[in-house]
Coordinates of C-alpha atoms in Angstrom, one line a residue:
Chain A
X346 CA 27.3 38.9 47.2
X347 CA 24.2 40.2 48.8
X348 CA 24.3 43.3 46.6
X349 CA 24.7 41.1 43.5
X350 CA 21.6 39.0 44.5
X351 CA 19.5 42.2 45.1
X352 CA 20.6 43.5 41.7
X353 CA 19.7 40.2 40.1
X354 CA 16.3 40.2 41.8
X355 CA 15.4 43.7 40.7
X356 CA 16.6 43.1 37.2
X357 CA 14.3 40.0 36.9
X358 CA 11.5 42.1 38.4
X359 CA 12.1 44.6 35.6
X360 CA 11.9 41.7 33.1
X361 CA 8.5 40.7 34.6
X362 CA 7.0 44.2 34.5
X363 CA 8.2 44.8 30.9
X364 CA 6.9 41.3 29.9
X365 CA 3.4 42.9 30.1
X366 CA 4.5 45.2 27.3
X367 CA 6.1 42.3 25.5
X368 CA 2.7 40.4 25.6
X369 CA 1.2 43.4 23.8
X370 CA 3.9 43.5 21.1
X371 CA 3.7 39.8 20.7
X372 CA 0.0 40.2 19.8
X373 CA 0.5 43.0 17.3
X374 CA 3.9 42.0 15.8
X375 CA 3.8 38.2 16.0
X376 CA 0.1 37.4 15.8
X377 CA -1.3 40.3 13.7
X378 CA 1.9 41.0 11.7
X379 CA 1.3 44.7 12.5
X380 CA 4.3 46.9 13.4
X381 CA 2.5 49.0 16.0
X382 CA 4.5 52.1 16.8
X383 CA 1.8 53.6 19.0
X384 CA 3.5 51.6 21.8
X385 CA 6.0 54.4 22.4
X386 CA 3.0 56.6 23.2
X387 CA 0.7 54.2 25.0
X388 CA 3.4 53.1 27.4
X389 CA 4.0 56.6 28.9
X390 CA 0.2 57.1 28.6
X391 CA -0.3 54.3 31.1
X392 CA 2.3 55.9 33.4
X393 CA 0.9 59.4 33.0
X394 CA -2.6 58.4 33.8
X395 CA -1.4 56.4 36.8
X396 CA 0.8 59.2 38.2
X397 CA -2.0 61.8 37.8
X398 CA -4.5 59.5 39.6
X399 CA -2.1 58.4 42.3
X400 CA -1.4 62.0 43.4
X401 CA -5.1 62.6 43.6
X402 CA -5.5 59.7 46.0
X403 CA -7.1 57.1 43.7
X404 CA -6.8 53.5 44.8
X405 CA -3.5 52.2 43.4
X406 CA -5.0 49.0 42.0
X407 CA -7.8 50.9 40.3
X408 CA -5.1 53.0 38.5
X409 CA -4.0 49.8 36.8
X410 CA -7.4 49.2 35.4
X411 CA -7.9 52.9 34.3
X412 CA -4.4 52.9 32.7
X413 CA -5.4 49.8 30.7
X414 CA -8.6 51.5 29.6
X415 CA -6.5 54.5 28.4
X416 CA -4.2 52.2 26.5
X417 CA -7.1 50.4 25.0
X418 CA -8.4 53.8 23.7
X419 CA -5.0 54.5 22.2
X420 CA -5.0 51.1 20.4
X421 CA -8.6 51.9 19.2
X422 CA -7.3 55.1 17.7
X423 CA -4.5 53.4 15.8
X424 CA -6.9 50.7 14.7
X425 CA -9.5 53.1 13.4
X426 CA -6.9 55.2 11.6
X427 CA -5.5 52.1 9.9
X428 CA -8.7 50.3 9.1
X429 CA -11.3 53.0 8.6
X430 CA -9.2 55.8 7.2
X431 CA -6.9 53.3 5.3
X432 CA -3.6 54.7 6.5
X433 CA -0.6 52.4 6.4
X434 CA 0.0 50.4 9.6
X435 CA 3.4 52.0 10.3
X436 CA 2.0 55.5 9.8
X437 CA -1.1 54.9 11.8
X438 CA 1.1 54.0 14.8
X439 CA 3.3 57.0 14.3
X440 CA 0.3 59.4 14.2
X441 CA -1.1 58.0 17.5
X442 CA 2.3 58.0 19.1
X443 CA 2.9 61.7 18.2
X444 CA -0.5 62.7 19.3
X445 CA -0.1 60.8 22.6
X446 CA 3.1 62.7 23.4
X447 CA 1.1 66.0 23.8
X448 CA -1.8 64.2 25.5
X449 CA 0.7 62.7 28.1
X450 CA 2.1 66.2 28.7
X451 CA -1.5 67.4 29.3
X452 CA -2.2 64.6 31.7
X453 CA 1.0 64.7 33.8
X454 CA 3.3 67.4 32.6
X455 CA 6.8 66.6 31.5
X456 CA 7.7 65.0 34.9
X457 CA 5.6 64.0 37.8
X458 CA 7.0 62.5 41.0
X459 CA 4.8 60.6 43.4
X460 CA 5.5 61.4 47.0
X461 CA 6.6 58.9 49.6
X462 CA 3.2 59.4 51.4
X463 CA 1.3 57.9 48.5
X464 CA 0.7 54.1 48.5
X465 CA 1.7 52.2 45.4
X466 CA 0.5 48.7 44.5
X467 CA 3.6 47.3 46.3
X468 CA 2.6 48.9 49.5
X469 CA -1.2 49.3 49.7
X470 CA -3.6 46.8 51.1
X471 CA -4.1 43.9 50.5
X472 CA -0.4 43.5 49.3
X473 CA 0.8 45.4 52.4
X474 CA -0.9 43.1 54.8
X475 CA -0.1 39.9 53.0
X476 CA 3.5 40.6 52.3
X477 CA 4.1 43.2 55.0
X478 CA 7.0 41.2 56.5
X479 CA 9.0 41.2 53.3
X480 CA 11.4 44.0 52.1
X481 CA 10.2 46.2 49.3
X482 CA 12.4 44.5 46.7
X483 CA 10.9 41.1 47.4
X484 CA 7.4 42.6 47.3
X485 CA 8.0 44.1 43.9
X486 CA 9.3 40.8 42.7
X487 CA 6.2 38.9 43.9
X488 CA 3.6 41.4 42.8
X489 CA 5.2 41.7 39.3
X490 CA 5.3 37.9 39.1
X491 CA 1.7 37.5 40.0
X492 CA 0.6 40.2 37.5
X493 CA 2.7 38.7 34.7
X494 CA 1.4 35.2 35.4
X495 CA -2.2 36.3 35.7
X496 CA -2.1 38.1 32.3
X497 CA -0.3 35.1 30.8
X498 CA -3.0 32.8 32.0
X499 CA -5.8 35.2 30.7
X500 CA -4.1 35.5 27.3
X501 CA -3.4 31.7 27.0
X502 CA -7.1 31.0 27.7
X503 CA -8.2 33.7 25.2
X504 CA -6.1 32.4 22.4
X505 CA -7.9 29.1 22.7
X506 CA -11.4 30.6 22.3
X507 CA -13.1 31.0 19.0
X508 CA -12.4 34.8 19.1
X509 CA -8.8 34.3 20.0
X510 CA -8.3 31.8 17.2
X511 CA -9.8 34.2 14.8
X512 CA -7.4 36.9 16.0
X513 CA -4.5 34.5 15.4
X514 CA -5.9 33.7 11.9
X515 CA -6.1 37.4 11.1
X516 CA -2.3 37.7 11.2
X517 CA -1.7 34.2 9.8
X518 CA -4.0 34.6 6.8
X519 CA -6.3 37.6 6.5
X520 CA -7.8 36.3 3.3
X521 CA -9.1 33.3 5.1
X522 CA -10.8 35.5 7.7
X523 CA -12.7 37.2 5.0
X524 CA -13.8 34.0 3.4
X525 CA -15.0 32.9 6.9
X526 CA -17.4 35.9 6.5
X527 CA -15.7 37.8 9.3
X528 CA -14.5 41.4 9.3
X529 CA -10.7 41.3 9.4
X530 CA -10.6 45.0 10.1
X531 CA -12.6 44.5 13.3
X532 CA -10.2 41.8 14.4
X533 CA -7.1 44.0 13.8
X534 CA -8.7 46.8 15.8
X535 CA -9.5 44.4 18.6
X536 CA -5.9 43.1 18.6
X537 CA -4.5 46.7 18.8
X538 CA -6.9 47.5 21.7
X539 CA -5.8 44.4 23.7
X540 CA -2.1 45.0 22.9
X541 CA -2.1 48.7 23.8
X542 CA -4.1 48.0 27.0
X543 CA -1.3 45.6 28.1
X544 CA 1.4 48.1 27.1
X545 CA -0.3 50.9 29.1
X546 CA -0.5 48.4 32.0
X547 CA 3.2 47.9 31.9
X548 CA 3.6 51.7 31.9
X549 CA 1.4 51.9 34.9
X550 CA 3.3 49.3 36.9
X551 CA 6.6 51.0 35.9
X552 CA 5.2 54.3 37.3
X553 CA 4.3 52.5 40.6
X554 CA 7.7 51.0 40.7
X555 CA 9.7 54.2 40.0
X556 CA 7.2 56.5 41.7
X557 CA 7.6 58.9 38.8
X558 CA 6.4 59.7 35.3
X559 CA 8.6 61.2 32.6
X560 CA 7.2 62.3 29.2
X561 CA 10.3 60.7 27.5
X562 CA 9.9 57.2 29.1
X563 CA 8.2 55.8 26.0
X564 CA 11.2 56.3 23.7
X565 CA 12.6 52.9 22.6
X566 CA 9.9 50.8 24.2
X567 CA 8.7 49.4 20.9
X568 CA 12.3 48.4 20.0
X569 CA 12.7 46.8 23.5
X570 CA 9.4 44.9 23.0
X571 CA 10.3 43.7 19.5
X572 CA 13.7 42.5 20.7
X573 CA 12.2 40.7 23.7
X574 CA 9.7 39.0 21.4
X575 CA 12.4 38.0 18.9
X576 CA 14.8 36.7 21.6
X577 CA 12.0 34.7 23.2
X578 CA 10.7 33.1 20.0
X579 CA 14.2 32.5 18.8
X580 CA 15.2 30.7 22.0
X581 CA 12.2 28.4 21.9
X582 CA 12.1 27.9 18.1
X583 CA 13.1 24.3 18.6
X584 CA 10.4 23.7 21.2
X585 CA 7.0 24.1 19.5
X586 CA 5.2 23.0 22.6
X587 CA 6.2 26.2 24.5
X588 CA 3.5 28.8 24.4
X589 CA 4.3 32.2 22.7
X590 CA 3.5 34.0 26.0
X591 CA 6.0 31.9 27.9
X592 CA 8.6 32.5 25.2
X593 CA 8.2 36.3 25.2
X594 CA 8.1 36.4 29.0
X595 CA 11.5 34.7 29.1
X596 CA 12.7 37.0 26.2
X597 CA 11.8 40.0 28.3
X598 CA 13.7 38.8 31.4
X599 CA 16.8 37.8 29.3
X600 CA 16.8 41.1 27.6
X601 CA 16.7 43.1 30.8
X602 CA 19.5 40.9 32.2
X603 CA 21.6 41.6 29.1
X604 CA 21.2 45.4 29.5
X605 CA 21.9 45.2 33.2
X606 CA 25.0 43.2 32.5
X607 CA 26.2 45.8 30.0
X608 CA 25.7 48.6 32.6
X609 CA 27.4 46.5 35.3
X610 CA 30.4 46.0 33.1
X611 CA 30.8 49.7 33.1
X612 CA 29.0 51.0 30.1
X613 CA 27.6 54.5 30.9
X614 CA 23.8 54.7 31.3
X615 CA 23.7 57.5 28.8
X616 CA 24.5 55.0 26.1
X617 CA 21.6 52.8 27.1
X618 CA 19.5 53.4 24.0
X619 CA 22.6 52.8 21.8
X620 CA 23.2 49.5 23.5
X621 CA 19.5 48.7 23.1
X622 CA 19.7 49.4 19.3
X623 CA 22.9 47.4 18.9
X624 CA 21.6 44.5 20.9
X625 CA 18.4 44.5 18.8
X626 CA 20.4 44.5 15.6
X627 CA 22.6 41.6 16.9
X628 CA 19.5 39.6 17.9
X629 CA 17.8 40.2 14.5
X630 CA 20.9 39.1 12.6
X631 CA 21.3 36.0 14.8
X632 CA 17.6 35.2 14.4
X633 CA 18.1 35.6 10.6
X634 CA 20.7 32.8 10.4
X635 CA 17.9 30.3 10.8
X636 CA 15.0 32.4 9.6
X637 CA 16.1 33.6 6.1
X638 CA 15.4 37.3 6.1
X639 CA 14.4 40.2 8.4
X640 CA 10.7 40.4 8.7
X641 CA 9.2 43.0 6.4
X642 CA 8.2 46.3 8.0
X643 CA 10.2 45.3 11.1
Chain B
X852 CA -29.9 32.4 -9.4
X853 CA -26.9 34.7 -9.7
X854 CA -27.1 37.5 -12.2
X855 CA -24.7 40.1 -13.4
X856 CA -26.5 42.8 -15.4
X857 CA -24.7 45.3 -17.7
X858 CA -21.5 45.4 -15.6
X859 CA -18.9 48.0 -16.4
X860 CA -15.5 47.9 -14.8
X861 CA -12.5 50.1 -15.6
X862 CA -9.2 49.8 -13.9
X863 CA -7.1 52.9 -13.2
X864 CA -9.7 55.4 -14.7
X865 CA -8.2 58.6 -16.0
X866 CA -4.6 57.3 -16.1
X867 CA -2.4 56.2 -18.9
X868 CA -2.8 52.7 -17.7
X869 CA -6.6 52.9 -17.9
X870 CA -8.0 49.5 -18.9
X871 CA -11.7 48.7 -19.5
X872 CA -12.1 45.1 -18.5
X873 CA -15.9 44.9 -18.8
X874 CA -18.3 47.0 -20.7
X875 CA -21.9 46.0 -20.6
X876 CA -21.2 42.4 -19.4
X877 CA -24.1 40.2 -18.4
X878 CA -24.2 36.7 -17.2
X879 CA -26.7 34.6 -15.3
X880 CA -25.9 31.4 -13.4
X881 CA -28.8 29.1 -12.5
X882 CA -28.9 27.3 -9.2
X883 CA -26.9 24.0 -9.0
X884 CA -25.1 24.9 -12.2
X885 CA -21.4 24.0 -12.4
X886 CA -19.9 26.6 -14.7
X887 CA -16.3 26.2 -16.1
X888 CA -14.8 29.4 -17.4
X889 CA -11.8 29.4 -19.8
X890 CA -10.0 32.2 -21.6
X891 CA -6.6 33.7 -22.2
X892 CA -4.8 35.9 -19.7
X893 CA -6.4 39.3 -19.3
X894 CA -9.8 38.1 -20.6
X895 CA -11.5 39.0 -17.3
X896 CA -12.0 35.6 -15.7
X897 CA -10.5 36.4 -12.3
X898 CA -12.0 39.9 -12.3
X899 CA -15.4 38.3 -12.8
X900 CA -14.9 36.1 -9.7
X901 CA -13.7 39.1 -7.8
X902 CA -16.7 41.1 -8.8
X903 CA -19.0 38.3 -7.7
X904 CA -17.3 38.0 -4.3
X905 CA -17.1 41.7 -3.8
X906 CA -13.3 41.9 -3.8
X907 CA -13.5 44.7 -6.3
X908 CA -16.3 47.2 -6.8
X909 CA -18.1 47.7 -10.2
X910 CA -18.5 51.1 -11.9
X911 CA -21.9 50.3 -13.3
X912 CA -24.4 47.5 -13.4
X913 CA -26.1 45.2 -11.0
X914 CA -25.2 42.0 -9.2
X915 CA -28.2 40.1 -7.8
X916 CA -28.7 36.8 -6.0
X917 CA -32.2 35.5 -6.2
X918 CA -33.4 38.9 -7.3
X919 CA -31.7 40.7 -4.4
X920 CA -29.2 43.4 -5.3
X921 CA -25.9 42.7 -3.5
X922 CA -23.8 45.5 -5.1
X923 CA -23.2 47.3 -1.8
X924 CA -22.9 44.2 0.4
X925 CA -19.4 44.1 1.8
X926 CA -17.0 41.4 0.7
X927 CA -16.8 39.5 4.0
X928 CA -20.6 39.5 4.3
X929 CA -21.0 38.0 0.8
X930 CA -18.8 35.1 1.9
X931 CA -21.6 33.9 4.3
X932 CA -23.0 32.1 1.3
X933 CA -19.9 31.7 -0.7
X934 CA -17.0 29.3 -0.3
X935 CA -13.8 30.1 -2.3
X936 CA -10.6 28.1 -3.1
X937 CA -7.7 30.2 -4.5
X938 CA -5.0 29.3 -7.0
X939 CA -2.4 29.8 -4.2
X940 CA -2.8 26.9 -1.7
X941 CA -1.4 29.2 1.0
X942 CA -4.6 31.4 0.9
X943 CA -7.0 28.8 1.9
X944 CA -5.5 27.7 5.3
X945 CA -3.6 29.2 8.3
X946 CA 0.0 27.9 8.1
X947 CA 0.8 28.4 11.8
X948 CA -2.3 26.7 13.1
X949 CA -3.0 23.0 13.4
X950 CA -5.3 21.0 11.2
X951 CA -7.8 20.8 14.0
X952 CA -7.7 24.5 14.6
X953 CA -8.1 25.2 10.9
X954 CA -11.1 23.0 10.5
X955 CA -12.6 24.3 13.8
X956 CA -12.4 27.8 12.3
X957 CA -14.0 26.8 9.1
X958 CA -16.7 24.9 11.0
X959 CA -17.7 28.0 12.8
X960 CA -18.2 30.0 9.6
X961 CA -21.6 31.9 9.8
X962 CA -21.7 31.6 13.5
X963 CA -20.4 34.0 16.2
X964 CA -16.7 33.9 17.1
X965 CA -17.2 34.5 20.8
X966 CA -15.4 33.5 23.9
X967 CA -16.4 29.8 23.9
X968 CA -13.8 27.1 23.4
X969 CA -12.3 27.3 19.9
X970 CA -11.8 23.6 19.2
X971 CA -14.6 21.2 19.7
X972 CA -13.3 17.7 20.4
X973 CA -16.7 16.2 19.8
X974 CA -16.4 17.3 16.1
X975 CA -13.0 15.7 15.8
X976 CA -14.4 12.4 14.4
X977 CA -16.5 14.3 11.9
X978 CA -13.4 16.2 10.7
X979 CA -11.5 12.9 10.5
X980 CA -14.2 11.5 8.3
X981 CA -14.1 14.5 6.0
X982 CA -10.4 14.2 5.6
X983 CA -10.4 10.5 5.2
X984 CA -12.7 10.9 2.2
X985 CA -9.9 12.7 0.5
X986 CA -7.8 9.5 0.6
X987 CA -4.6 11.4 1.3
X988 CA -4.0 10.1 4.8
X989 CA -4.6 13.6 6.2
X990 CA -7.0 12.3 8.9
X991 CA -3.9 11.3 11.0
X992 CA -2.5 14.8 10.9
X993 CA -4.9 16.6 13.2
X994 CA -2.2 18.2 15.3
X995 CA 0.1 19.1 12.5
X996 CA 0.5 22.7 11.5
X997 CA -0.7 23.3 8.0
X998 CA 2.4 25.1 7.0
X999 CA 4.3 21.9 7.0
X1000 CA 2.1 20.2 4.5
X1001 CA 2.6 20.2 0.7
X1002 CA 0.8 22.5 -1.6
X1003 CA -1.5 19.7 -2.8
X1004 CA -2.4 18.6 0.7
X1005 CA -3.1 22.2 1.7
X1006 CA -5.3 22.7 -1.3
X1007 CA -7.3 19.6 -0.4
X1008 CA -7.7 20.9 3.2
X1009 CA -8.7 24.3 1.7
X1010 CA -11.4 22.6 -0.4
X1011 CA -12.7 20.7 2.7
X1012 CA -12.7 24.0 4.7
X1013 CA -14.5 26.0 2.0
X1014 CA -17.3 23.4 1.9
X1015 CA -17.5 22.4 5.5
X1016 CA -20.5 24.6 6.3
X1017 CA -23.7 25.1 4.3
X1018 CA -23.0 27.5 1.4
X1019 CA -24.8 28.3 -1.9
X1020 CA -21.8 29.1 -4.1
X1021 CA -18.4 27.6 -4.6
X1022 CA -15.9 29.8 -6.3
X1023 CA -12.8 28.0 -7.7
X1024 CA -10.1 30.4 -8.9
X1025 CA -7.7 28.2 -11.0
X1026 CA -7.5 26.1 -7.9
X1027 CA -5.5 23.3 -9.6
X1028 CA -3.0 25.5 -11.4
X1029 CA -0.3 25.4 -8.8
X1030 CA -0.3 21.7 -8.4
X1031 CA 1.5 18.9 -10.1
X1032 CA -0.7 17.0 -12.7
X1033 CA -1.4 14.0 -10.5
X1034 CA -2.4 16.1 -7.5
X1035 CA -4.4 18.4 -9.7
X1036 CA -6.3 15.4 -11.0
X1037 CA -7.1 14.3 -7.4
X1038 CA -8.2 17.8 -6.4
X1039 CA -10.4 18.1 -9.5
X1040 CA -12.1 14.8 -8.8
X1041 CA -12.7 15.8 -5.2
X1042 CA -14.1 19.1 -6.3
X1043 CA -16.6 17.4 -8.6
X1044 CA -17.6 15.0 -5.8
X1045 CA -18.2 17.8 -3.3
X1046 CA -20.2 19.9 -5.7
X1047 CA -22.4 17.0 -6.5
X1048 CA -22.8 15.7 -3.0
X1049 CA -23.6 19.1 -1.5
X1050 CA -25.7 20.3 -4.5
X1051 CA -23.6 23.5 -4.9
X1052 CA -23.7 26.2 -7.6
X1053 CA -20.1 26.3 -8.7
X1054 CA -18.1 28.6 -10.8
X1055 CA -14.6 27.4 -11.8
X1056 CA -12.0 29.4 -13.6
X1057 CA -9.4 27.1 -15.2
X1058 CA -6.6 27.1 -17.8
X1059 CA -7.0 23.4 -18.2
X1060 CA -9.3 23.0 -21.2
X1061 CA -9.7 19.3 -20.5
X1062 CA -11.0 19.9 -17.0
X1063 CA -13.4 22.5 -18.5
X1064 CA -14.7 20.0 -21.0
X1065 CA -14.8 17.0 -18.6
X1066 CA -16.3 18.6 -15.6
X1067 CA -19.3 20.9 -15.0
X1068 CA -22.6 21.4 -16.7
X1069 CA -21.8 24.6 -18.5
X1070 CA -18.7 25.9 -20.3
X1071 CA -17.9 29.6 -20.9
X1072 CA -15.0 31.0 -22.9
X1073 CA -14.1 34.6 -22.3
X1074 CA -12.1 37.0 -24.4
X1075 CA -11.5 40.7 -23.7
X1076 CA -14.4 40.9 -21.3
X1077 CA -16.9 39.2 -23.5
X1078 CA -18.3 35.7 -23.5
X1079 CA -17.4 34.2 -26.9
X1080 CA -18.6 30.6 -26.2
X1081 CA -21.4 29.5 -23.9
X1082 CA -22.5 25.8 -24.0
X1083 CA -24.7 23.9 -21.6
X1084 CA -26.7 20.7 -21.4
X1085 CA -26.2 18.2 -24.2
X1086 CA -24.2 20.7 -26.3
X1087 CA -21.7 20.9 -23.5
X1088 CA -21.6 17.1 -23.0
X1089 CA -20.9 16.7 -26.7
X1090 CA -17.9 19.1 -26.6
X1091 CA -14.4 17.7 -27.0
X1092 CA -11.2 19.5 -26.2
X1093 CA -10.3 20.0 -29.9
X1094 CA -13.4 22.1 -30.5
X1095 CA -12.6 24.7 -27.9
X1096 CA -8.9 24.5 -28.5
X1097 CA -9.4 25.7 -32.1
X1098 CA -11.4 28.7 -30.9
X1099 CA -9.0 29.3 -28.1
X1100 CA -6.0 29.4 -30.5
X1101 CA -7.8 31.9 -32.7
X1102 CA -8.4 34.2 -29.8
X1103 CA -4.8 33.8 -28.6
X1104 CA -3.4 34.5 -32.0
X1105 CA -5.4 37.7 -32.3
X1106 CA -4.0 38.8 -29.0
X1107 CA -0.5 38.0 -30.2
X1108 CA 0.1 35.3 -27.5

């Protein structure tokens, strides 16, 4: 029973960590209506930057901030390619994603393990002194929960500002943004910057959690994020009072639980991406029953 | 004063589908004029509006406002002084945002969209007043998402939003065409009221000849990129639908419509 509880706790922790990525995809896919494939590159970018900095002895909390900065730059690249060079949204993301694969190899090689002597955000002060009495698995749970709630709060507040409302309007009705005498291109770029910063943050936390970086860890993250967003928004469709960020946070946890369940039931881990893809298809089709049709470009 | 001088616009230049929509087209619109534009499909009415708003570039010619050339001014910057209502009611409002959020956005036009609070509850009564003036009961729907309203209701809100902040020009692109006759009538009366109250210069494209005759201070009929009828002042007031219907039919028959 104890083993089961620990597994449940670490699965929910995974859900929290990946919810940071889900927030990002919520902004691009749901608010901006932009299928942003650069996610598969900016997620490992966050991890690569973090791994490279950690082994050089940089403060673990500072690595989160720097990883976000790197992700923001990746988002900026996709945004500029799409808006200024007028490349289609899907292709702009693919170009950034492909370029980032090489950049990530340059930063951290194909694999980088972080030694046990290096402190991660789950061990270093002030977390170490505050939660020192708890086991690592509890600490991971609490730190991820704090992070995910902190960024949820920041985003919820931002969406209520003038700028945040204009961002939402950009995805809802770009023509209106133009008639409000505002540059819709600038808002798209801003949305991509924020989204990819969050995605890279998720990559960074995953790197802390696993103590490793792998150049292939980005594969399928976009699909995971989309699935989590769609699960979350489908669950809460009947409850319009529930905030989008809450919905996708729940979506992320539910999705990670489904995958864990599939593995626990004996499906080999090598089939993980296949399960991910099938699960995503099932969710899309279920979502369709009420929705009408699969979202274009999805 | 808005002036278009010797405008030339060719769609798909160099291709089989090349189409010259304007060749040496000129028009000047005086301040506070309410111009109705009629004409058959493909006569260049909507292209004209798009050229004024900067949605499409011109190949030749000059667009000036009060003598200042605005050819190279980006579309979104031109809208600082222009309000526009589209034929499609969905284009004037955000469907997934509430009435209050929509009006707050429109109210902030021309100002900075910074990190201050997006909805200003102090302005709520003012928004209610504006909506109440429509007489559609929309003032009680402040927290309703616009997507759940009917086309006519959304178009009425779009009209309020387009004219909420001080603007010089109001551009109406067949803005009653997608509405049922009764709602269209209401929207048209509201439009007339707003234009008069706010002293706007308005340019309205319409397929409804009666609206073109009844409303506005000047009437233009366009055909193949040229103005074939231009009446203002007392001449315009004396026009009846039959006069322009006759001319309109002649044009349409030539085109084979």
